Short mmCIF file of C-alpha atoms in Angstrom, two decimals:
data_model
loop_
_atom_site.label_atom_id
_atom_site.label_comp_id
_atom_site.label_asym_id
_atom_site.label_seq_id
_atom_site.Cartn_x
_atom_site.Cartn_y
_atom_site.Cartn_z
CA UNK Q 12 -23.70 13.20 -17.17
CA UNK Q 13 -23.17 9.69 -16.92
CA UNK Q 14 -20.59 7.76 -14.94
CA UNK Q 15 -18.31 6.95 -18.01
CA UNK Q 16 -18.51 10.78 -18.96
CA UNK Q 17 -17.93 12.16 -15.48
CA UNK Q 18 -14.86 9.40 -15.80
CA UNK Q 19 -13.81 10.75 -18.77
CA UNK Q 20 -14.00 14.37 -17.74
CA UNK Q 21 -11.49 13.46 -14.93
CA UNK Q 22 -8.80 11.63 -16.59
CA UNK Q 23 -8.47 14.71 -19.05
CA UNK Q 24 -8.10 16.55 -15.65
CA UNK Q 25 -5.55 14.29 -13.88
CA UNK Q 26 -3.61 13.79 -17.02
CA UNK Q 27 -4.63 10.31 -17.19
CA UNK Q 28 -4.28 7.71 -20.48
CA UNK Q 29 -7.04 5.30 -18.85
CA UNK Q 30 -9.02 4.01 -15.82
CA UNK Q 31 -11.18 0.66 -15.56
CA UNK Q 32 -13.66 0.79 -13.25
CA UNK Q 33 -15.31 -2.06 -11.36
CA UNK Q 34 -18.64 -2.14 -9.10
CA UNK Q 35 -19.72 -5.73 -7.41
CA UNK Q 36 -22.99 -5.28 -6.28
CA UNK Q 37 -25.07 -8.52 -4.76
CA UNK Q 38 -22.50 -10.83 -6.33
CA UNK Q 39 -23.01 -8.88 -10.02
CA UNK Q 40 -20.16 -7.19 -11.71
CA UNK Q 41 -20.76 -3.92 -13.66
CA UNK Q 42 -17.48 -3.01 -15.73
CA UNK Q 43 -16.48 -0.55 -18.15
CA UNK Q 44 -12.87 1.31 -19.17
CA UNK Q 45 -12.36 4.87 -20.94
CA UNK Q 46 -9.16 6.16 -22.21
CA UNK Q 47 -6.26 4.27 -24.32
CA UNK Q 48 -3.46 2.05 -22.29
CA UNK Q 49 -0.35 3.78 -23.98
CA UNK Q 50 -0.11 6.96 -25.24
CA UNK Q 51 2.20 5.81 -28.16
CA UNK Q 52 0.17 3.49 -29.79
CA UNK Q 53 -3.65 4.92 -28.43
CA UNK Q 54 -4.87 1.42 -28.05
CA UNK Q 55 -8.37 1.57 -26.16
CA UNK Q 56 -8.48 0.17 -23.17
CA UNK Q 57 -11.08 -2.24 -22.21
CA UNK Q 58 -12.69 -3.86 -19.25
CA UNK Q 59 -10.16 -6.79 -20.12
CA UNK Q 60 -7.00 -4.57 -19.82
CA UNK Q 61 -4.19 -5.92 -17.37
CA UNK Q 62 -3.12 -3.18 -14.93
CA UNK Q 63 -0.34 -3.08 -12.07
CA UNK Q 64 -2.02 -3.27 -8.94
CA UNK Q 65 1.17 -2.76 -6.58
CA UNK Q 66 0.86 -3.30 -2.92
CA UNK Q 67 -2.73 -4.69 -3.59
CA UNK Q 68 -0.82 -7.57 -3.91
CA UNK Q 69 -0.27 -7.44 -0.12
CA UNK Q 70 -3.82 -9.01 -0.15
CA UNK Q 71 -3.75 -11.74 -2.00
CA UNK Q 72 -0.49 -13.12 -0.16
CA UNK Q 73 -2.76 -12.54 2.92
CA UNK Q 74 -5.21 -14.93 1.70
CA UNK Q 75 -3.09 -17.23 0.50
CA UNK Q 76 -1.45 -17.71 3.89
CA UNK Q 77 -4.47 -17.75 6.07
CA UNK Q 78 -4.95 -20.44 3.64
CA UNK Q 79 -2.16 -22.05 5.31
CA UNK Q 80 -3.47 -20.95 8.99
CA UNK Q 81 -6.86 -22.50 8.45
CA UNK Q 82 -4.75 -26.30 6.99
CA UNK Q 83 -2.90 -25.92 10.76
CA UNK Q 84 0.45 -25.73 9.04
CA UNK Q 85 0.73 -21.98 9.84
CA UNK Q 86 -0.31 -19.68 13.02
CA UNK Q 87 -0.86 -16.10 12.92
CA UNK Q 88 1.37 -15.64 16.37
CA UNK Q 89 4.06 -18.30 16.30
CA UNK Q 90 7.55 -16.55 15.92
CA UNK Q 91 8.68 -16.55 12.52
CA UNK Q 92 11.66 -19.04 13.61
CA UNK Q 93 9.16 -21.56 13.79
CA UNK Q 94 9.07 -21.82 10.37
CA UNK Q 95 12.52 -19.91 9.30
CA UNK Q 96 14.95 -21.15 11.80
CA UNK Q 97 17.83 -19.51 10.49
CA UNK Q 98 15.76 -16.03 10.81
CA UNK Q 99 17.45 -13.35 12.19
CA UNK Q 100 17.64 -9.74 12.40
CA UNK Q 101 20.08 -7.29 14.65
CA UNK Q 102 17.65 -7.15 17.36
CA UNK Q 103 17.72 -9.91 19.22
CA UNK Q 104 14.10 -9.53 21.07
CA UNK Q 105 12.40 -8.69 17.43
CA UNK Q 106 14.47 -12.11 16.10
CA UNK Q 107 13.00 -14.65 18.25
CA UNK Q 108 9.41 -12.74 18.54
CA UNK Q 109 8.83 -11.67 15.27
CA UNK Q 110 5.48 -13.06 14.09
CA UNK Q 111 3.03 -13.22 10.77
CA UNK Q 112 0.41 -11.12 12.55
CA UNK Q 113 3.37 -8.52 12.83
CA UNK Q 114 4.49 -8.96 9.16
CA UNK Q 115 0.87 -8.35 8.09
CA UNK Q 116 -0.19 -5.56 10.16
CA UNK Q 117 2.83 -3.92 9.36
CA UNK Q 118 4.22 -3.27 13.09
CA UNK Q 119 7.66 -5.58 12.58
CA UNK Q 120 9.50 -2.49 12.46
CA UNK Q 121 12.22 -4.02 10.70
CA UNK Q 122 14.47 -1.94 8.09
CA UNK Q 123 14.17 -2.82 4.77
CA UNK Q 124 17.99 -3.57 4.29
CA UNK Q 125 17.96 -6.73 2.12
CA UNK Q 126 20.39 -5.62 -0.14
CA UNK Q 127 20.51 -6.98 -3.45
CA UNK Q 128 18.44 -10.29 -3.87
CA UNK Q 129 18.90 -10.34 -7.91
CA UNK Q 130 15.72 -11.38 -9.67
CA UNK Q 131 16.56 -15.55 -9.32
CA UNK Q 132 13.50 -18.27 -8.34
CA UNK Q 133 15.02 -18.10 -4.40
CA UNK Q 134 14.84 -14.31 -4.25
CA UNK Q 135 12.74 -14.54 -1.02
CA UNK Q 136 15.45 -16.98 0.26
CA UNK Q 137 17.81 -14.49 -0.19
CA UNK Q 138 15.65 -12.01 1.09
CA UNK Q 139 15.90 -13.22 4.42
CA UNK Q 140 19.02 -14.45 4.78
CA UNK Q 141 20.22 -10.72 3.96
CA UNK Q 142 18.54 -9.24 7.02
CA UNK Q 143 20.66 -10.70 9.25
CA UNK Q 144 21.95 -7.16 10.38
CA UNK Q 145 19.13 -5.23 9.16
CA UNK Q 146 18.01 -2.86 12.14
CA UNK Q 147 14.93 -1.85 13.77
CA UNK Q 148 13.18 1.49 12.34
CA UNK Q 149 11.13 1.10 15.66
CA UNK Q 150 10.70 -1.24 18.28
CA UNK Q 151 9.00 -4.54 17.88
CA UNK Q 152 4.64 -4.15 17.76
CA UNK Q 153 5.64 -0.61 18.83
CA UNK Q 154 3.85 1.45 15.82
CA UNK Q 155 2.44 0.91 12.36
CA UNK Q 156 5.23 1.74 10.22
CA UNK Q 157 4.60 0.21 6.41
CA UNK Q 158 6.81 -2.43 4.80
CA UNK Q 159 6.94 -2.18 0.97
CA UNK Q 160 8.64 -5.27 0.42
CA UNK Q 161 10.36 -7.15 3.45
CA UNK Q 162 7.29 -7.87 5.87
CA UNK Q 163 5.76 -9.54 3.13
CA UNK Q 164 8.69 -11.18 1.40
CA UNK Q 165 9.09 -13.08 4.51
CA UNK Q 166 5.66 -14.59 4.65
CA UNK Q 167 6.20 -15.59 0.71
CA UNK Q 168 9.69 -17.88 1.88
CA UNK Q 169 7.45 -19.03 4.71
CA UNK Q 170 4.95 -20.23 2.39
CA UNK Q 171 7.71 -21.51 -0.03
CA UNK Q 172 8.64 -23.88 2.46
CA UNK Q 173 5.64 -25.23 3.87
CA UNK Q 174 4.30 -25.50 0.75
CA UNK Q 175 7.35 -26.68 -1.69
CA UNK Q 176 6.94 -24.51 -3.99
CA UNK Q 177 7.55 -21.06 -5.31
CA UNK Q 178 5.56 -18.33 -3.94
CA UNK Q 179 4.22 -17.64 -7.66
CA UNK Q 180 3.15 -21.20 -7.99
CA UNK Q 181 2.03 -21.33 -4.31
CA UNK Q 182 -0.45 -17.88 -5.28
CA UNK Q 183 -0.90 -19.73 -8.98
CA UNK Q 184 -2.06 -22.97 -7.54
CA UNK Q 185 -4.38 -21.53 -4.13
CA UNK Q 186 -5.88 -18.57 -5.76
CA UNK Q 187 -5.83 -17.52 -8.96
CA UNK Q 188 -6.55 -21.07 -10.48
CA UNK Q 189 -9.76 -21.57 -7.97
CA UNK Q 190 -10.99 -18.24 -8.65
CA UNK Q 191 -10.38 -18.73 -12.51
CA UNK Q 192 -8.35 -15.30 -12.57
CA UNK Q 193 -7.47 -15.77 -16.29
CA UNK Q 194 -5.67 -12.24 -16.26
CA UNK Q 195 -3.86 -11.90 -12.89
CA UNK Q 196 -0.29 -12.98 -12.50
CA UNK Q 197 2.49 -12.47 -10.32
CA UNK Q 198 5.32 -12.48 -13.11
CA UNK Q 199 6.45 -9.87 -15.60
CA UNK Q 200 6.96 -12.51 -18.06
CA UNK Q 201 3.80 -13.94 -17.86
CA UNK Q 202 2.08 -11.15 -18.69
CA UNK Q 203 -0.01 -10.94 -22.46
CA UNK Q 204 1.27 -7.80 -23.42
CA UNK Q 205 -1.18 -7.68 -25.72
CA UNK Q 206 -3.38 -6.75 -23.12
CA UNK Q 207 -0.94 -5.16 -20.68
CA UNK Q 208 -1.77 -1.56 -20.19
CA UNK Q 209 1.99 0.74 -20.12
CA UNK Q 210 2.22 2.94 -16.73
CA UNK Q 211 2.59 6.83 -17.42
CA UNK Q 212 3.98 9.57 -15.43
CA UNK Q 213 3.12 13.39 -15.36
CA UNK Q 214 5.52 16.01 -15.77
CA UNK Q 215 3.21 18.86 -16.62
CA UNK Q 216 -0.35 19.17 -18.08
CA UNK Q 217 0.90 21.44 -20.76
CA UNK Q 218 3.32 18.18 -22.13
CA UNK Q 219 0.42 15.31 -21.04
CA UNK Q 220 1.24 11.80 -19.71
CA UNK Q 221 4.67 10.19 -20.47
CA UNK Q 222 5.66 6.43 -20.40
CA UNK Q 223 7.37 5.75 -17.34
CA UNK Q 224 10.84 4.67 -17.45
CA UNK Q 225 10.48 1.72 -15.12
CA UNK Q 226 8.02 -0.67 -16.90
CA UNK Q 227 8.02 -3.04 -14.13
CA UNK Q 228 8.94 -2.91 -10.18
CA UNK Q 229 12.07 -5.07 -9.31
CA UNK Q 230 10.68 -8.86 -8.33
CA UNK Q 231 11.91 -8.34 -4.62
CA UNK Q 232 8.58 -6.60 -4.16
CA UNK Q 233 6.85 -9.43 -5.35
CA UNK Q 234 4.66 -10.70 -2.88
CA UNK Q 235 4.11 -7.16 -2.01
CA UNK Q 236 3.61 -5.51 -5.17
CA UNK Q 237 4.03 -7.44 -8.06
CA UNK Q 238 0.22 -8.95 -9.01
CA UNK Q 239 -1.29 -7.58 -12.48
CA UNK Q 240 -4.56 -8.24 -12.78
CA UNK Q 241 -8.21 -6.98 -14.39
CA UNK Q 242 -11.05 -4.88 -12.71
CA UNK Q 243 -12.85 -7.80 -13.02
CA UNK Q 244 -10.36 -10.51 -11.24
CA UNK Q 245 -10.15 -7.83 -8.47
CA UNK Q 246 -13.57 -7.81 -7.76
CA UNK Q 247 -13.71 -11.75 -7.57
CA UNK Q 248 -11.01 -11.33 -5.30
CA UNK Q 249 -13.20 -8.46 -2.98
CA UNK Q 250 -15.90 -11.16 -3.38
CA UNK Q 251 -14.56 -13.73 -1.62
CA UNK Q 252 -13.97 -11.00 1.50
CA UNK Q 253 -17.26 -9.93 1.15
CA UNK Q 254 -18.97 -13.67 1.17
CA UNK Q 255 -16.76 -14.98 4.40
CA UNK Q 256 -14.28 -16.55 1.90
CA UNK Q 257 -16.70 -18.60 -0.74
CA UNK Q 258 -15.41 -17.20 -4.41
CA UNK Q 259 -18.05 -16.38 -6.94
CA UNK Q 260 -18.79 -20.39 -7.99
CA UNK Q 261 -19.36 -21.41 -4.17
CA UNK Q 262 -16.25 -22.46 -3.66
CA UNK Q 263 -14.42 -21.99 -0.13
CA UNK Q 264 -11.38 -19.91 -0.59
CA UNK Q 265 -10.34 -19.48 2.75
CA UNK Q 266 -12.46 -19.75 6.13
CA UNK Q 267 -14.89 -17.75 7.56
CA UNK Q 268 -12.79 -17.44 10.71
CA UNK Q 269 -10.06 -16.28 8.71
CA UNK Q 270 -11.81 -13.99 6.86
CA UNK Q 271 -12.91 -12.47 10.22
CA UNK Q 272 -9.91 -12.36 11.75
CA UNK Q 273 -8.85 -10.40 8.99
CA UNK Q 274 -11.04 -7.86 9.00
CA UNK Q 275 -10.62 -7.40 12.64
CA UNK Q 276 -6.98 -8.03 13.73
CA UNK Q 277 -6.33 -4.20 13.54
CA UNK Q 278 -3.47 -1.75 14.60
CA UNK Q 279 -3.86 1.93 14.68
CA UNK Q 280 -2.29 4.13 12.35
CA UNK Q 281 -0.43 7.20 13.19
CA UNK Q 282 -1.78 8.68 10.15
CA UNK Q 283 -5.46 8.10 10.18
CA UNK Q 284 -6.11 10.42 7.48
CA UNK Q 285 -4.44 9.30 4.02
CA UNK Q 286 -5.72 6.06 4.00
CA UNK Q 287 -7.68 4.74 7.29
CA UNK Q 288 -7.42 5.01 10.90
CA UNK Q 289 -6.30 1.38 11.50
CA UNK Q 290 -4.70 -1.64 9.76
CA UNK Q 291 -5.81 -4.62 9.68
CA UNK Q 292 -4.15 -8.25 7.92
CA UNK Q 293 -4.09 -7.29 4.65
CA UNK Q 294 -6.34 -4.84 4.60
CA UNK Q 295 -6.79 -1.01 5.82
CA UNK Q 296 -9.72 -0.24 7.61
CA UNK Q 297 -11.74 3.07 6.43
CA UNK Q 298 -14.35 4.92 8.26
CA UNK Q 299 -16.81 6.88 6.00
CA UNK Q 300 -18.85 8.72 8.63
CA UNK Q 301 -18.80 5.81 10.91
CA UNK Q 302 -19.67 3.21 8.34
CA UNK Q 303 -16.57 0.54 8.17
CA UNK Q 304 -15.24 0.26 4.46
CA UNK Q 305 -11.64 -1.86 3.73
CA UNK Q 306 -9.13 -0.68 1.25
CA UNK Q 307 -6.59 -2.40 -0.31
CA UNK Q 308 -4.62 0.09 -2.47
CA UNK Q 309 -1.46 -0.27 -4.41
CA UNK Q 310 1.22 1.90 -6.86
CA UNK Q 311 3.87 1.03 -9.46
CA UNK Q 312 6.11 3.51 -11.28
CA UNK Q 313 3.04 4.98 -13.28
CA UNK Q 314 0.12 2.73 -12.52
CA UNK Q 315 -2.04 2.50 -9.26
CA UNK Q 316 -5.04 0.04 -8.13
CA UNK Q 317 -7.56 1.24 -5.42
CA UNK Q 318 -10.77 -1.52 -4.16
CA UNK Q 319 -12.87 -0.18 -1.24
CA UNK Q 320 -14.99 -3.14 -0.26
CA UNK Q 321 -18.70 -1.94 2.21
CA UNK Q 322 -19.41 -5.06 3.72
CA UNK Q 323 -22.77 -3.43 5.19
CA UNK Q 324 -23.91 -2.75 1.93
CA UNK Q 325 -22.28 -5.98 -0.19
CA UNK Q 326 -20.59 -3.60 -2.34
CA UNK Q 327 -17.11 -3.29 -3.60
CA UNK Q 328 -15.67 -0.83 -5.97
CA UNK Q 329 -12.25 -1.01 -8.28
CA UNK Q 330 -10.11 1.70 -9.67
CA UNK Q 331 -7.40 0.86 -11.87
CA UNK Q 332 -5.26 3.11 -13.89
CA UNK Q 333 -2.08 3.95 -15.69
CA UNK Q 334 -0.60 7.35 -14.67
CA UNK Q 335 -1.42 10.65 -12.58
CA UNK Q 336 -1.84 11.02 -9.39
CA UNK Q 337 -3.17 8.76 -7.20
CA UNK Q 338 -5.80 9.72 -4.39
CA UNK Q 339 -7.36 12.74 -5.89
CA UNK Q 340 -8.68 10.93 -8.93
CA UNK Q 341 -9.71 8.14 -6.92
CA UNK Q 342 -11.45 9.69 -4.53
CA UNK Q 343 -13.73 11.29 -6.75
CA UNK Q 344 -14.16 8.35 -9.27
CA UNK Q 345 -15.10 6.67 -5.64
CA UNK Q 346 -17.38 9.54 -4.84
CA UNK Q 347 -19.32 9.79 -8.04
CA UNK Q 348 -20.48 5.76 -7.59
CA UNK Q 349 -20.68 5.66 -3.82
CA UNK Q 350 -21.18 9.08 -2.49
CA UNK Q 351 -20.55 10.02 1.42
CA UNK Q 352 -16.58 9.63 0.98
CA UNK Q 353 -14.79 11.57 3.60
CA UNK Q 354 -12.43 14.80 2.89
CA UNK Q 355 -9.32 15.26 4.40
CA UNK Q 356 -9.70 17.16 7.44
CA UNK Q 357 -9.92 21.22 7.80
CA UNK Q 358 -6.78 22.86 9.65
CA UNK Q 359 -7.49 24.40 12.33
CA UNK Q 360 -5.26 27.72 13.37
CA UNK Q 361 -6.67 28.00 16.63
CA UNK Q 362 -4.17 25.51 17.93
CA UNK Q 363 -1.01 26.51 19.81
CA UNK Q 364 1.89 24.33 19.33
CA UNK Q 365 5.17 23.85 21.11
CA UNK Q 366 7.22 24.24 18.10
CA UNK Q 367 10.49 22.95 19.08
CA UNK Q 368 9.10 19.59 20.27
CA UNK Q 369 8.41 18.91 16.33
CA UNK Q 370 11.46 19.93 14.72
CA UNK Q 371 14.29 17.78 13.54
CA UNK Q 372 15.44 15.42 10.78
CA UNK Q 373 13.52 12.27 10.69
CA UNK Q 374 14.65 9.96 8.14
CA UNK Q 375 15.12 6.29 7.04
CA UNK Q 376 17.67 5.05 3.76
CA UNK Q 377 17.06 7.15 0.65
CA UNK Q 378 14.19 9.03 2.60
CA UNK Q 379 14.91 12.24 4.64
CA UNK Q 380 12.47 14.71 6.11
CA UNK Q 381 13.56 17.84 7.72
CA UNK Q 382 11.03 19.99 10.71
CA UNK Q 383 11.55 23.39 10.83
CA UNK Q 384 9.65 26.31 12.77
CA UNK Q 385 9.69 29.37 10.87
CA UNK Q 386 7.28 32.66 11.15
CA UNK Q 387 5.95 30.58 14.33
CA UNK Q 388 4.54 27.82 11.94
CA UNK Q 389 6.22 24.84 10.85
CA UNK Q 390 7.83 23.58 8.10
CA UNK Q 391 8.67 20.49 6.14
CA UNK Q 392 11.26 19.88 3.63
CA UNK Q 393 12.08 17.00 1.69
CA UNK Q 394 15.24 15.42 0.12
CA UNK Q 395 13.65 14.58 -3.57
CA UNK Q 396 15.35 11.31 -5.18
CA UNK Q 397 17.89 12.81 -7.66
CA UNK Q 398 17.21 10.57 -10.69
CA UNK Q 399 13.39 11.10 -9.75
CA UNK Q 400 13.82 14.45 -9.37
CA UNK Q 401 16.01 14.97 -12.90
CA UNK Q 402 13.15 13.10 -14.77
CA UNK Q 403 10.35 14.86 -13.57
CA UNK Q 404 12.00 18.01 -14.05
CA UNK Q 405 11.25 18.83 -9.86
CA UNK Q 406 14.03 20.23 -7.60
CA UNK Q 407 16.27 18.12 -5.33
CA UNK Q 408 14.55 19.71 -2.10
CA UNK Q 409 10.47 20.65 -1.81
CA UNK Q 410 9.49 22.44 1.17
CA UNK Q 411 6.00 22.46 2.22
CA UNK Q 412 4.33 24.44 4.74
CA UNK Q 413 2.30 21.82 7.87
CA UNK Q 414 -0.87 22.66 9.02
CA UNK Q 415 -2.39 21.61 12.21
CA UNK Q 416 -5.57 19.29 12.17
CA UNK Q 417 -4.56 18.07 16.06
CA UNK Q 418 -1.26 18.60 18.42
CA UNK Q 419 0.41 14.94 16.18
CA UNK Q 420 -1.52 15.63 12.85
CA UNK Q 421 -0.54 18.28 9.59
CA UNK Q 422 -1.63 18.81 6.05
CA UNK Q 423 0.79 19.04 4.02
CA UNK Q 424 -0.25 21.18 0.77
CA UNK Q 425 1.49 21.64 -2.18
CA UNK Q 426 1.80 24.44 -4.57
CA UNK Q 427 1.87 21.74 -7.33
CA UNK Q 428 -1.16 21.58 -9.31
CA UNK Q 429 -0.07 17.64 -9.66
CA UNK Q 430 0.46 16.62 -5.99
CA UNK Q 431 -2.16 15.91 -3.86
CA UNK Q 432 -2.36 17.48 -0.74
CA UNK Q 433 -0.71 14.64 1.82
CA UNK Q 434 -0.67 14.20 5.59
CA UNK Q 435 1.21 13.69 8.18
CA UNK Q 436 1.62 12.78 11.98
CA UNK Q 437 4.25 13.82 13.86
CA UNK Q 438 4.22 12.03 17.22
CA UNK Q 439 5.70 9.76 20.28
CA UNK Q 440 6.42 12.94 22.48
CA UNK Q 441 7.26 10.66 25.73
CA UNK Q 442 11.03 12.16 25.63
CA UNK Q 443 10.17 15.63 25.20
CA UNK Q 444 10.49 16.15 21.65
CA UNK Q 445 8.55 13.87 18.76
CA UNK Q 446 10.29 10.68 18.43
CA UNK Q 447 8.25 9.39 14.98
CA UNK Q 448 6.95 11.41 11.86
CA UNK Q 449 4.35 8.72 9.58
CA UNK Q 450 3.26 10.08 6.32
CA UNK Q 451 2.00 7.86 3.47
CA UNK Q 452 2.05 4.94 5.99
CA UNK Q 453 5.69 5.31 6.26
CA UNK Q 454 7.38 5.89 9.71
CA UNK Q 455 10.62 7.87 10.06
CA UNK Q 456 12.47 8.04 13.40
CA UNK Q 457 13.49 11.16 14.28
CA UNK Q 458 17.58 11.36 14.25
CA UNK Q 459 18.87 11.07 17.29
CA UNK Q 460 15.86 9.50 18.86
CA UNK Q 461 16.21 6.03 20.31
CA UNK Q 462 14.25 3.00 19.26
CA UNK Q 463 15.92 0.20 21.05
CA UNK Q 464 12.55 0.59 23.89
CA UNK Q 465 9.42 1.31 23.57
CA UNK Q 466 8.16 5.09 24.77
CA UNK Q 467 4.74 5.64 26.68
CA UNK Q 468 2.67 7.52 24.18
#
């Protein structure tokens, strides 16, 4: 069976319209797409289809301001005020600390409370001057905890004013024009929806793929989310990571230093199992039986990007799709071209827990988790979204039984053939009970906890 069957084969399984798959190989692109890009109108899709890629925006807006560190008109560790002196968030320590390096390695800890910015040309303006009392989640360079859209929004009005211009015309005019990206943009409107593929979600098999109701994410996540791009222009994109910043034509891109530095400014993650075991600027860091591979992954309402770049064997390899669920699929399409990708770990029931010291309600804004021992094994149940939850046709609480893998890490299983099995960590035990539970590189203080200083972990 051949690549493109075994592709095939699996979107029929997932529930998928269409995937287009990328390998870059010695500086040579191989590229192909199966399946249509909406289910209405059964358009093929091709290798020249425009997907969402989400947060593998997050990337790009990394190079583009290392750009801006190599010129001298940016630093990696000057505090943000530097450059934003207005800047300022409740806590007064994070305020005048807060730096890019934190932003891009995802340890700010700030709350994403930015209210609402609209969907106006000085959004990221707005952005920041509406964190003013936005909290901490957890202290300063404390933990990993992601930032969908804040951490990054920031660097975008940081580059807006060093640069003069808008952050789409600041990404326009230092990457995608050098790298002649011909199908990657950062706005909805500029889009051909001609060759736009339409993001699907999955209520059952039995019914197949639906279009989602949310054809675009909201512009605030932007320079976090909001590229659309080919297989192909992601690739060029991996290329320049994998060639110490020179794009495709021999042009320099960004530096070699800063190409290094991002591949090895890293953070741990609480989580290393979902994703990686470490973050670095832009990037997460993988490692596939002790061989380091980078990810940059991203998901919209009903479309999701994956790229795993192997420096140590000049490979990269992109997934791009429009509906189903996201690892599972990936990880095989990834498996079938590159072998020796990890599983997710094995429980292991030999371990004897202190149950009491993981229970409780961690939760953020529109996100609660509740810890519960029952039977003398624990429990996990989750507040669903209601409008979410009406559309998909799933009830306003899962639960979801947590395995041990180690004394801070769980699977998390689900009895629904369409949800990947996820994990979790459930950690920070320096007052007794677990201060922090991270799942799908999300952090969640636990209510009741304080965050206003660091814990020894």
């Amino acid at each position: 069976m051949t690549i493109r069957d075994r592709v095939s084969a699996l979107l029929a399984e997932h529930g998928i319209p269409s995937a287009a798959i990328g390998v870059l190989r010695d500086g040579e692109i191989t590229e192909f797409a199966v399946g249509v890009k909406d289910v209405e109108t059964a358009e093929p899709a091709t290798p020249d289809t425009v997907y969402q890629c989400g947060s593998m925006t997050k990337t790009w807006t990394a190079l583009a301001f290392l750009q801006l560190v190599d010129e001298g008109k940016a630093g990696l560790d000057e505090p943000i005020r530097t450059y934003l002196p207005g800047f300022t968030v409740a806590d007064p320590e994070t305020t005048a600390k807060v730096t890019a390096r934190h932003l891009l390695n995802h340890t700010n800890g700030i709350e994403e409370a930015f209210g609402n910015p609209g969907e106006g040309d000085d959004i990221y303006e707005r952005m920041v001057e509406n964190v003013a009392d936005a909290p901490q989640v957890f202290p300063l360079g404390h933990t990993h905890g992601y930032s969908a859209a804040l951490g990054y929004a920031i660097l975008a009005r940081i580059m807006e004013v060093l640069d003069g211009k808008r952050w789409d015309d600041v990404l326009r005019d230092r990457l995608f024009t050098p790298l002649g990206l011909t199908g990657t943009n950062s706005r909805r409107e500029q889009v051909d929806e001609t060759r736009a593929a339409t993001g699907h979600l999955i209520r059952s098999l039995a019914e197949g793929p639906i279009v989602t109701p949310m054809a675009y994410l909201p512009r605030e996540f932007g320079p976090g989310g909001g590229i659309t791009s080919t297989v192909r222009d992601v690739l060029t994109m991996a290329h320049v990571l994998l060639h110490a910043g020179l794009a495709p034509d021999g042009r320099r891109i960004v530096s070699a230093a800063s190409v290094r530095e991002m591949l090895r400014s890293r953070v741990p993650v609480p989580d290393p199992y979902q994703f990686g075991p470490a973050w670095a600027l832009g990037l997460i860091v993988c490692d596939w039986h002790g061989e380091t591979v980078y990810a940059t992954d991203g998901s919209t309402i009903g479309q999701n990007a994956r790229l795993r770049i192997l420096p140590d064997s000049n490979t990269a390899v992109a997934v791009l799709t429009n509906g189903g669920p996201r690892e599972s699929f990936a990880r095989k399409v990834f498996h079938e071209i590159l072998g020796n990708v990890p599983e997710l770990p094995k429980p292991d029931p030999a371990l004897k827990l202190d149950l009491p010291r993981y229970e409780g309600v961690y939760e953020r804004p529109g996100v609660r988790y509740e810890v519960s021992a029952e039977g003398g094994t624990l429990h996990l149940t989750l507040d669903v979204d209601p409008v979410r939850a009406e559309f998909l046709g799933k009830p306003a609480r899962l639960g979801y039984e947590l395995l041990p893998v180690s004394p801070a890490h769980f699977l998390m299983p689900s009895a629904d053939p369409l949800e990947d099995t996820q994990t979790v960590a459930i950690y920070d035990f320096a007052d007794g009970a677990a201060r922090y539970l991270h799942t799908n590189c999300r952090v969640h203080p636990r209510r009741g906890s304080s965050i206003s200083t660091p814990a020894r972990t």
